[in-house]
Coordinates of C-alpha atoms in Angstrom, one line a residue:
X1 CA -57.7 -1.6 4.8
X2 CA -59.8 -0.5 7.8
X3 CA -62.7 2.0 7.7
X4 CA -60.5 4.8 9.0
X5 CA -57.8 4.1 6.4
X6 CA -60.3 3.9 3.6
X7 CA -61.9 7.2 4.6
X8 CA -58.7 9.0 4.7
X9 CA -57.4 7.3 1.6
X10 CA -60.4 8.7 -0.1
X11 CA -59.7 12.2 1.3
X12 CA -56.0 11.9 0.2
X13 CA -57.0 11.0 -3.4
X14 CA -59.5 13.8 -3.4
X15 CA -56.7 16.1 -2.3
X16 CA -54.7 15.5 -5.4
X17 CA -57.8 15.8 -7.7
X18 CA -58.8 19.1 -6.1
X19 CA -55.3 20.4 -6.0
X20 CA -55.6 21.2 -9.7
X21 CA -58.6 23.5 -9.2
X22 CA -57.8 24.9 -5.7
X23 CA -55.1 27.5 -5.3
X24 CA -52.7 27.2 -2.4
X25 CA -51.5 30.8 -2.8
X26 CA -51.5 32.5 0.5
X27 CA -54.2 35.2 0.8
X28 CA -55.4 37.6 3.3
X29 CA -58.2 35.3 4.3
X30 CA -55.8 32.7 5.5
X31 CA -53.9 35.2 7.6
X32 CA -57.1 36.1 9.4
X33 CA -57.8 32.5 10.7
X34 CA -56.7 33.3 14.2
X35 CA -57.9 36.3 16.2
X36 CA -55.5 39.2 16.7
X37 CA -54.2 40.6 19.9
X38 CA -53.0 37.2 21.1
X39 CA -50.5 37.0 24.0
X40 CA -46.9 36.3 23.5
X41 CA -45.5 32.8 24.2
X42 CA -42.4 32.2 26.2
X43 CA -41.2 28.6 26.5
X44 CA -38.1 26.5 26.9
X45 CA -36.1 25.7 23.8
X46 CA -34.7 22.2 24.1
X47 CA -31.5 21.2 22.3
X48 CA -31.6 17.6 21.2
X49 CA -28.4 16.8 23.2
X50 CA -29.6 18.6 26.4
X51 CA -30.1 16.7 29.7
X52 CA -33.8 17.7 29.5
X53 CA -34.2 16.2 26.0
X54 CA -35.7 12.7 25.6
X55 CA -32.8 12.1 23.1
X56 CA -30.2 12.6 25.8
X57 CA -27.7 9.8 26.2
X58 CA -25.2 10.2 29.0
X59 CA -22.9 7.6 27.4
X60 CA -22.5 9.8 24.2
X61 CA -19.1 11.6 24.3
X62 CA -18.3 15.0 23.0
X63 CA -16.6 13.4 20.0
X64 CA -19.7 11.4 19.3
X65 CA -21.9 14.5 19.4
X66 CA -19.5 16.3 17.1
X67 CA -19.7 13.5 14.6
X68 CA -23.5 13.4 14.9
X69 CA -23.7 17.1 14.3
X70 CA -21.8 16.7 11.0
X71 CA -24.1 14.0 9.8
X72 CA -27.2 15.8 10.9
X73 CA -26.1 18.9 9.1
X74 CA -25.5 16.9 5.9
X75 CA -29.0 15.3 6.3
X76 CA -30.6 18.7 6.9
X77 CA -29.0 20.2 3.8
X78 CA -29.9 17.2 1.6
X79 CA -33.5 17.3 2.5
X80 CA -33.8 21.1 2.3
X81 CA -32.5 20.7 -1.2
X82 CA -35.0 18.0 -2.0
X83 CA -37.9 19.9 -0.5
X84 CA -37.0 23.1 -2.4
X85 CA -36.2 21.6 -5.8
X86 CA -38.7 18.8 -5.9
X87 CA -41.9 20.3 -4.5
X88 CA -45.0 21.1 -6.5
X89 CA -47.9 23.5 -6.0
X90 CA -49.7 20.6 -4.3
X91 CA -47.3 20.7 -1.4
X92 CA -46.5 23.2 1.3
X93 CA -42.7 23.6 1.3
X94 CA -41.2 22.4 4.5
X95 CA -37.7 21.6 5.9
X96 CA -38.9 18.4 7.5
X97 CA -36.9 15.2 6.9
X98 CA -38.0 11.6 7.4
X99 CA -36.3 11.2 10.7
X100 CA -35.1 13.3 13.6
X101 CA -31.5 13.4 12.4
X102 CA -31.7 16.9 10.9
X103 CA -33.3 18.7 13.8
X104 CA -31.7 20.5 16.6
X105 CA -34.4 22.2 18.7
X106 CA -37.6 21.0 20.2
X107 CA -40.4 22.4 22.5
X108 CA -43.0 20.9 24.8
X109 CA -46.6 22.0 24.2
X110 CA -50.0 20.7 24.9
X111 CA -53.0 20.6 22.6
X112 CA -56.7 20.3 23.1
X113 CA -59.1 20.3 26.1
X114 CA -58.1 18.5 28.2
X115 CA -54.5 19.3 27.2
X116 CA -52.5 16.5 25.7
X117 CA -48.7 16.9 25.9
X118 CA -46.8 17.0 22.6
X119 CA -43.1 17.0 21.9
X120 CA -42.5 18.9 18.6
X121 CA -39.8 20.3 16.5
X122 CA -39.1 24.0 16.4
X123 CA -38.2 24.8 12.8
X124 CA -37.7 28.1 11.0
X125 CA -37.6 26.2 7.7
X126 CA -41.2 24.9 8.0
X127 CA -44.3 26.9 7.1
X128 CA -46.9 24.9 8.9
X129 CA -47.7 23.8 12.5
X130 CA -48.8 20.2 12.4
X131 CA -49.0 17.2 14.7
X132 CA -49.9 13.5 14.3
X133 CA -53.5 12.7 15.0
X134 CA -55.7 9.7 15.6
X135 CA -56.8 7.8 13.6
X136 CA -53.4 7.6 11.9
X137 CA -52.4 5.3 9.1
X138 CA -49.0 4.6 7.7
X139 CA -45.7 5.0 9.6
X140 CA -46.9 7.1 12.5
X141 CA -44.0 6.3 14.8
X142 CA -46.2 6.1 17.9
X143 CA -43.9 3.6 19.6
X144 CA -40.9 6.0 19.5
X145 CA -42.4 9.3 20.8
X146 CA -42.2 10.4 24.4
X147 CA -45.7 11.9 24.2
X148 CA -49.1 10.3 23.3
X149 CA -50.7 10.8 19.9
X150 CA -53.5 13.5 19.9
X151 CA -57.0 12.2 19.5
X152 CA -59.2 15.1 18.3
X153 CA -62.4 13.1 19.1
X154 CA -61.6 13.4 22.8
X155 CA -61.0 17.2 22.8
X156 CA -63.9 19.6 23.5
X157 CA -62.1 22.5 21.8
X158 CA -61.2 20.8 18.5
X159 CA -62.8 22.3 15.4
X160 CA -62.0 21.2 11.8
X161 CA -61.4 24.2 9.5
X162 CA -64.4 24.2 7.1
X163 CA -64.5 25.1 3.4
X164 CA -64.0 27.4 1.6
X165 CA -60.2 27.0 1.9
X166 CA -58.8 30.1 0.2
X167 CA -55.1 30.3 0.9
X168 CA -54.9 26.9 2.5
X169 CA -55.5 24.0 0.2
X170 CA -58.2 21.8 -1.4
X171 CA -61.6 21.2 0.2
X172 CA -62.8 17.7 1.1
X173 CA -66.4 18.4 0.1
X174 CA -67.7 15.2 1.7
X175 CA -66.5 16.1 5.2
X176 CA -66.4 19.9 4.6
X177 CA -62.8 20.2 5.7
X178 CA -59.7 21.9 4.3
X179 CA -56.9 19.5 3.6
X180 CA -53.1 19.8 3.7
X181 CA -50.4 17.7 2.2
X182 CA -46.6 18.1 2.8
X183 CA -44.2 16.1 0.6
X184 CA -40.6 15.8 1.7
X185 CA -39.1 13.7 -1.1
X186 CA -38.3 10.0 -1.2
X187 CA -41.9 9.1 -0.5
X188 CA -42.1 10.8 2.8
X189 CA -45.2 12.9 3.5
X190 CA -47.8 14.0 5.9
X191 CA -51.5 14.4 5.0
X192 CA -54.4 15.6 7.0
X193 CA -56.9 18.3 7.6
X194 CA -56.6 21.8 8.9
X195 CA -58.3 22.5 12.2
X196 CA -58.4 25.0 15.1
X197 CA -57.5 24.0 18.6
X198 CA -56.4 25.3 22.0
X199 CA -52.6 25.1 22.4
X200 CA -50.9 25.4 25.8
X201 CA -47.4 26.5 26.4
X202 CA -45.6 26.1 29.8
X203 CA -43.5 29.1 30.7
X204 CA -40.2 29.1 32.7
X205 CA -42.1 29.9 35.9
X206 CA -44.3 26.8 35.3
X207 CA -47.3 28.9 34.4
X208 CA -49.5 27.9 31.4
X209 CA -50.4 30.2 28.5
X210 CA -53.4 28.9 26.5
X211 CA -54.0 30.2 23.0
X212 CA -57.4 29.4 21.5
X213 CA -58.3 28.8 17.9
X214 CA -54.8 28.1 16.6
X215 CA -54.7 26.9 13.1
X216 CA -52.8 23.6 12.7
X217 CA -52.6 20.5 10.6
X218 CA -54.0 17.4 12.0
X219 CA -52.0 14.6 10.3
X220 CA -53.9 11.4 9.8
X221 CA -51.8 9.7 7.1
X222 CA -48.0 9.6 7.6
X223 CA -45.5 7.9 5.3
X224 CA -41.7 7.5 5.8
X225 CA -41.5 8.7 9.4
X226 CA -40.8 5.2 10.9
X227 CA -38.3 6.4 13.5
X228 CA -39.6 9.9 14.0
X229 CA -39.8 10.6 17.8
X230 CA -41.3 14.1 17.7
X231 CA -45.1 14.4 17.3
X232 CA -44.9 17.1 14.7
X233 CA -43.5 20.4 13.7
X234 CA -43.9 23.9 15.2
X235 CA -43.3 25.8 11.9
X236 CA -42.0 29.3 12.3
X237 CA -41.5 30.0 8.6
X238 CA -42.8 33.2 6.8
X239 CA -46.3 31.9 6.0
X240 CA -49.8 32.5 7.4
X241 CA -50.0 28.8 8.2
X242 CA -47.0 29.1 10.6
X243 CA -47.4 29.9 14.2
X244 CA -45.3 33.0 13.8
X245 CA -47.8 34.8 11.6
X246 CA -50.8 33.6 13.6
X247 CA -49.4 35.2 16.7
X248 CA -48.3 38.5 15.1
X249 CA -45.1 38.8 13.1
X250 CA -42.3 38.4 15.6
X251 CA -40.3 35.7 17.3
X252 CA -37.0 35.2 18.9
X253 CA -34.8 32.4 20.2
X254 CA -31.8 32.5 22.5
X255 CA -29.1 29.8 22.0
X256 CA -26.5 28.9 24.6
X257 CA -23.7 26.5 24.4
X258 CA -25.0 23.6 22.2
X259 CA -21.9 21.5 23.2
X260 CA -22.8 21.5 26.9
X261 CA -25.7 19.1 27.8
X262 CA -26.1 21.0 31.1
X263 CA -26.9 24.3 29.3
X264 CA -30.7 24.3 29.5
X265 CA -31.4 28.0 29.3
X266 CA -32.5 28.2 25.6
X267 CA -35.7 30.2 25.2
X268 CA -38.3 30.7 22.4
X269 CA -40.6 33.7 22.4
X270 CA -43.4 34.1 19.8
X271 CA -45.4 37.3 19.6
X272 CA -45.0 41.0 20.3
X273 CA -42.8 40.3 23.4
X274 CA -40.1 38.7 21.2
X275 CA -36.7 40.2 21.9
X276 CA -35.9 41.9 18.6
X277 CA -33.1 44.0 20.0
X278 CA -29.5 44.8 19.2
X279 CA -28.0 45.3 15.8
X280 CA -30.4 44.9 12.8
X281 CA -30.0 43.7 9.4
X282 CA -32.3 43.2 6.4
X283 CA -34.4 40.1 6.5
X284 CA -35.8 38.7 3.2
X285 CA -38.3 35.9 2.8
X286 CA -38.3 33.7 -0.2
X287 CA -39.7 30.2 -0.8
X288 CA -40.2 29.7 2.9
X289 CA -36.7 30.5 4.0
X290 CA -35.2 33.5 5.8
X291 CA -32.4 35.2 3.8
X292 CA -29.8 37.7 5.0
X293 CA -27.6 40.1 3.0
X294 CA -24.0 39.1 3.7
X295 CA -21.5 41.7 2.4
X296 CA -18.2 40.2 3.4
X297 CA -16.0 38.3 6.0
X298 CA -13.0 39.5 7.9
X299 CA -10.3 37.5 9.6
X300 CA -8.5 39.3 12.5
X301 CA -9.9 42.6 11.3
X302 CA -8.6 42.0 7.7
X303 CA -11.3 41.9 5.0
X304 CA -11.0 38.7 2.9
X305 CA -10.9 39.0 -0.8
X306 CA -14.5 38.0 -1.5
X307 CA -16.8 39.5 -4.1
X308 CA -20.0 40.4 -2.2
X309 CA -22.0 39.5 -5.4
X310 CA -21.4 35.8 -4.6
X311 CA -23.7 36.1 -1.6
X312 CA -26.7 37.5 -3.5
X313 CA -29.7 35.5 -4.5
X314 CA -30.3 35.4 -8.2
X315 CA -33.5 36.4 -9.9
X316 CA -34.5 32.8 -10.2
X317 CA -33.8 32.1 -6.5
X318 CA -30.4 30.5 -6.7
X319 CA -27.7 31.1 -4.1
X320 CA -28.1 33.7 -1.3
X321 CA -27.5 33.3 2.4
X322 CA -30.1 31.6 4.6
X323 CA -30.2 31.6 8.4
X324 CA -31.6 28.3 9.7
X325 CA -32.5 26.8 13.1
X326 CA -32.1 23.2 11.9
X327 CA -28.5 23.0 10.7
X328 CA -25.4 23.0 13.0
X329 CA -22.7 23.7 10.5
X330 CA -22.3 26.8 8.3
X331 CA -22.2 26.2 4.6
X332 CA -20.5 28.8 2.4
X333 CA -20.1 29.4 -1.3
X334 CA -16.7 28.0 -2.2
X335 CA -15.6 31.4 -3.3
X336 CA -16.0 32.6 0.2
X337 CA -15.1 29.3 1.9
X338 CA -11.6 29.0 0.2
X339 CA -10.2 32.3 1.4
X340 CA -11.5 31.8 4.9
X341 CA -10.1 28.3 5.2
X342 CA -6.7 29.6 3.9
X343 CA -6.5 32.2 6.7
X344 CA -7.6 29.7 9.4
X345 CA -5.2 27.1 8.2
X346 CA -2.2 29.5 7.9
X347 CA -2.8 30.7 11.5
X348 CA -3.2 27.2 13.1
X349 CA -0.3 25.7 11.1
X350 CA 1.9 28.3 12.8
X351 CA 0.9 26.8 16.1
X352 CA 2.4 23.5 15.0
X353 CA -0.8 21.5 15.8
X354 CA -1.1 18.1 14.2
X355 CA -3.8 17.8 11.5
X356 CA -6.4 15.2 12.0
X357 CA -8.3 13.6 9.1
X358 CA -12.0 13.8 9.3
X359 CA -14.2 12.7 6.4
X360 CA -16.9 15.1 7.3
X361 CA -15.1 18.4 7.6
X362 CA -12.0 19.7 5.7
X363 CA -10.0 21.2 8.6
X364 CA -9.5 19.4 11.9
X365 CA -6.6 19.4 14.4
X366 CA -5.6 17.4 17.4
X367 CA -5.7 19.6 20.5
X368 CA -7.9 21.2 23.1
X369 CA -10.0 24.1 21.7
X370 CA -10.1 26.2 24.9
X371 CA -6.3 25.9 25.3
X372 CA -4.7 25.8 21.9
X373 CA -6.7 28.6 20.2
X374 CA -6.7 31.2 23.0
X375 CA -5.2 33.8 20.7
X376 CA -7.2 32.9 17.6
X377 CA -8.2 36.0 15.7
X378 CA -11.8 37.0 15.6
X379 CA -13.8 36.2 12.5
X380 CA -16.5 38.7 11.5
X381 CA -19.4 38.3 9.2
X382 CA -20.5 41.7 7.9
X383 CA -24.2 42.1 7.1
X384 CA -26.2 44.8 5.5
X385 CA -27.1 47.7 7.7
X386 CA -23.8 47.8 9.4
X387 CA -24.5 44.7 11.5
X388 CA -21.4 42.6 12.3
X389 CA -21.5 39.1 13.7
X390 CA -18.3 38.7 15.7
X391 CA -17.4 35.0 16.1
X392 CA -15.2 33.4 18.7
X393 CA -13.7 30.0 18.6
X394 CA -16.7 28.2 20.1
X395 CA -18.9 29.7 17.3
X396 CA -16.4 28.6 14.6
X397 CA -15.2 25.2 15.7
X398 CA -16.8 21.9 16.6
X399 CA -15.2 20.8 19.9
X400 CA -14.6 17.0 20.1
X401 CA -12.6 16.5 23.3
X402 CA -9.1 15.9 22.0
X403 CA -9.5 17.5 18.6
X404 CA -11.5 20.2 17.0
X405 CA -12.8 21.0 13.5
X406 CA -13.7 24.2 11.6
X407 CA -17.5 24.0 11.6
X408 CA -17.7 25.5 8.1
X409 CA -17.9 23.6 4.9
X410 CA -18.4 24.6 1.2
X411 CA -21.5 24.6 -1.0
X412 CA -20.5 22.6 -4.0
X413 CA -23.6 23.1 -6.1
X414 CA -23.9 26.9 -6.3
X415 CA -25.0 26.7 -10.0
X416 CA -27.9 24.4 -9.2
X417 CA -31.5 25.5 -8.2
X418 CA -30.3 25.3 -4.6
X419 CA -26.8 26.5 -4.1
X420 CA -27.5 28.7 -1.0
X421 CA -25.0 29.4 1.8
X422 CA -26.4 28.8 5.3
X423 CA -25.7 30.3 8.7
X424 CA -25.8 27.4 11.1
X425 CA -26.7 27.2 14.8
X426 CA -23.1 26.9 15.9
X427 CA -22.6 30.5 14.8
X428 CA -25.8 31.5 16.6
X429 CA -24.5 30.4 20.0
X430 CA -24.6 32.9 22.9
X431 CA -26.9 35.1 20.9
X432 CA -30.5 36.1 21.0
X433 CA -31.7 36.1 17.4
X434 CA -34.8 38.2 16.8
X435 CA -37.1 38.1 13.7
X436 CA -39.5 40.9 12.8
X437 CA -41.3 39.7 9.7
X438 CA -43.4 42.8 9.2
X439 CA -40.4 45.2 9.4
X440 CA -38.3 42.7 7.4
X441 CA -35.4 42.8 9.8
X442 CA -33.4 40.5 12.0
X443 CA -31.3 41.2 15.1
X444 CA -28.3 39.6 16.7
X445 CA -27.7 40.4 20.4
X446 CA -25.0 38.7 22.5
X447 CA -26.8 37.4 25.6
X448 CA -26.6 34.9 28.4
X449 CA -30.0 33.2 27.9
X450 CA -30.3 32.5 31.7
X451 CA -30.7 36.3 32.2
X452 CA -33.4 36.8 29.6
X453 CA -36.3 36.2 31.9
X454 CA -34.6 35.9 35.3

């Protein structure tokens, strides 16, 4: 083991020792790490299948992408479950998985002075902004990333966050640094130190916005991320360690057609300029997730026979309805899923379309979505505050060239510590989704993302 490895191995061991005597409960001191009155950030939101994504593969068909979306959604759900039900107070809960399969959106940033480009995940299910740093031991995945690994020793603006570490994590007393550790289940983890650094965002007009003294995790020891192509995670969860809370309490993202690789108009805004417009509904934050109050579902204007109590989160945190940026499909409690599927199936069966078996989704048909479901009734999700989310066919079905599938599946473990329903990204298409954490409200606004900052 080299000197760098031994040094950080010592710090890692110290982390677990000090975790017993250092609280990681978020306090006001952690929220004050970054100066207030910071400018808002506007940057391009890159879908993983977009032509501007390093993941883009022109040979992948629409059917291939649909199949991949199903598998990624399953992977995302599985690891969110593991992260939620298996974490301890030594870990900061995160939605990260040990590969790129369960992520949908990415952003390009630069960090340090001089700025070093970084390709990172955008994730509303992660509560910390962290990147890989040199020296890095373990499975750092450097050969797979489109951007170089950040070397803090070469940055003039890098500053380790010193002890005391109230609200962050244990202190490495030898180096006078605050440590972080994120465990993801299955032996996958990221360990490092907190630091402050300049972060550069490139806007749509190619101008640069530089934010100084941003709190982030500098990951020096990575395990289980062998094939991980992103350099880290831009966490937008409801925690002072996320970028959202450091830049105020608002963010918004605009999602276009995720099935079209040529649609490159997605946008992310963090800060007071975030577009929190349109119809509002209550936003609750629990265990690092964003929860909505779903009251019911209608099909063609007819309310389905669903008890609204099934959408409520229990006192011990079970169930509820999460809105997530990392899952494509929508997952519903089976007591809501079954009546919805019955209505969808009855309508499509009347069109005499041939059923197609698909091991990933329960309801698939041979046909062309844009032609065969022209008269499909609108499905409406009714949220608290009188906010209705009206869903067309592209927001309900995965389009796979010569067949299509209902992009909704059931939650089978509602009586477990997880058991939550999830509103996936396919239902967030053609919308600007705004989060106001201070006011505890979320907005849906139908919008062509190309016109947002035209």
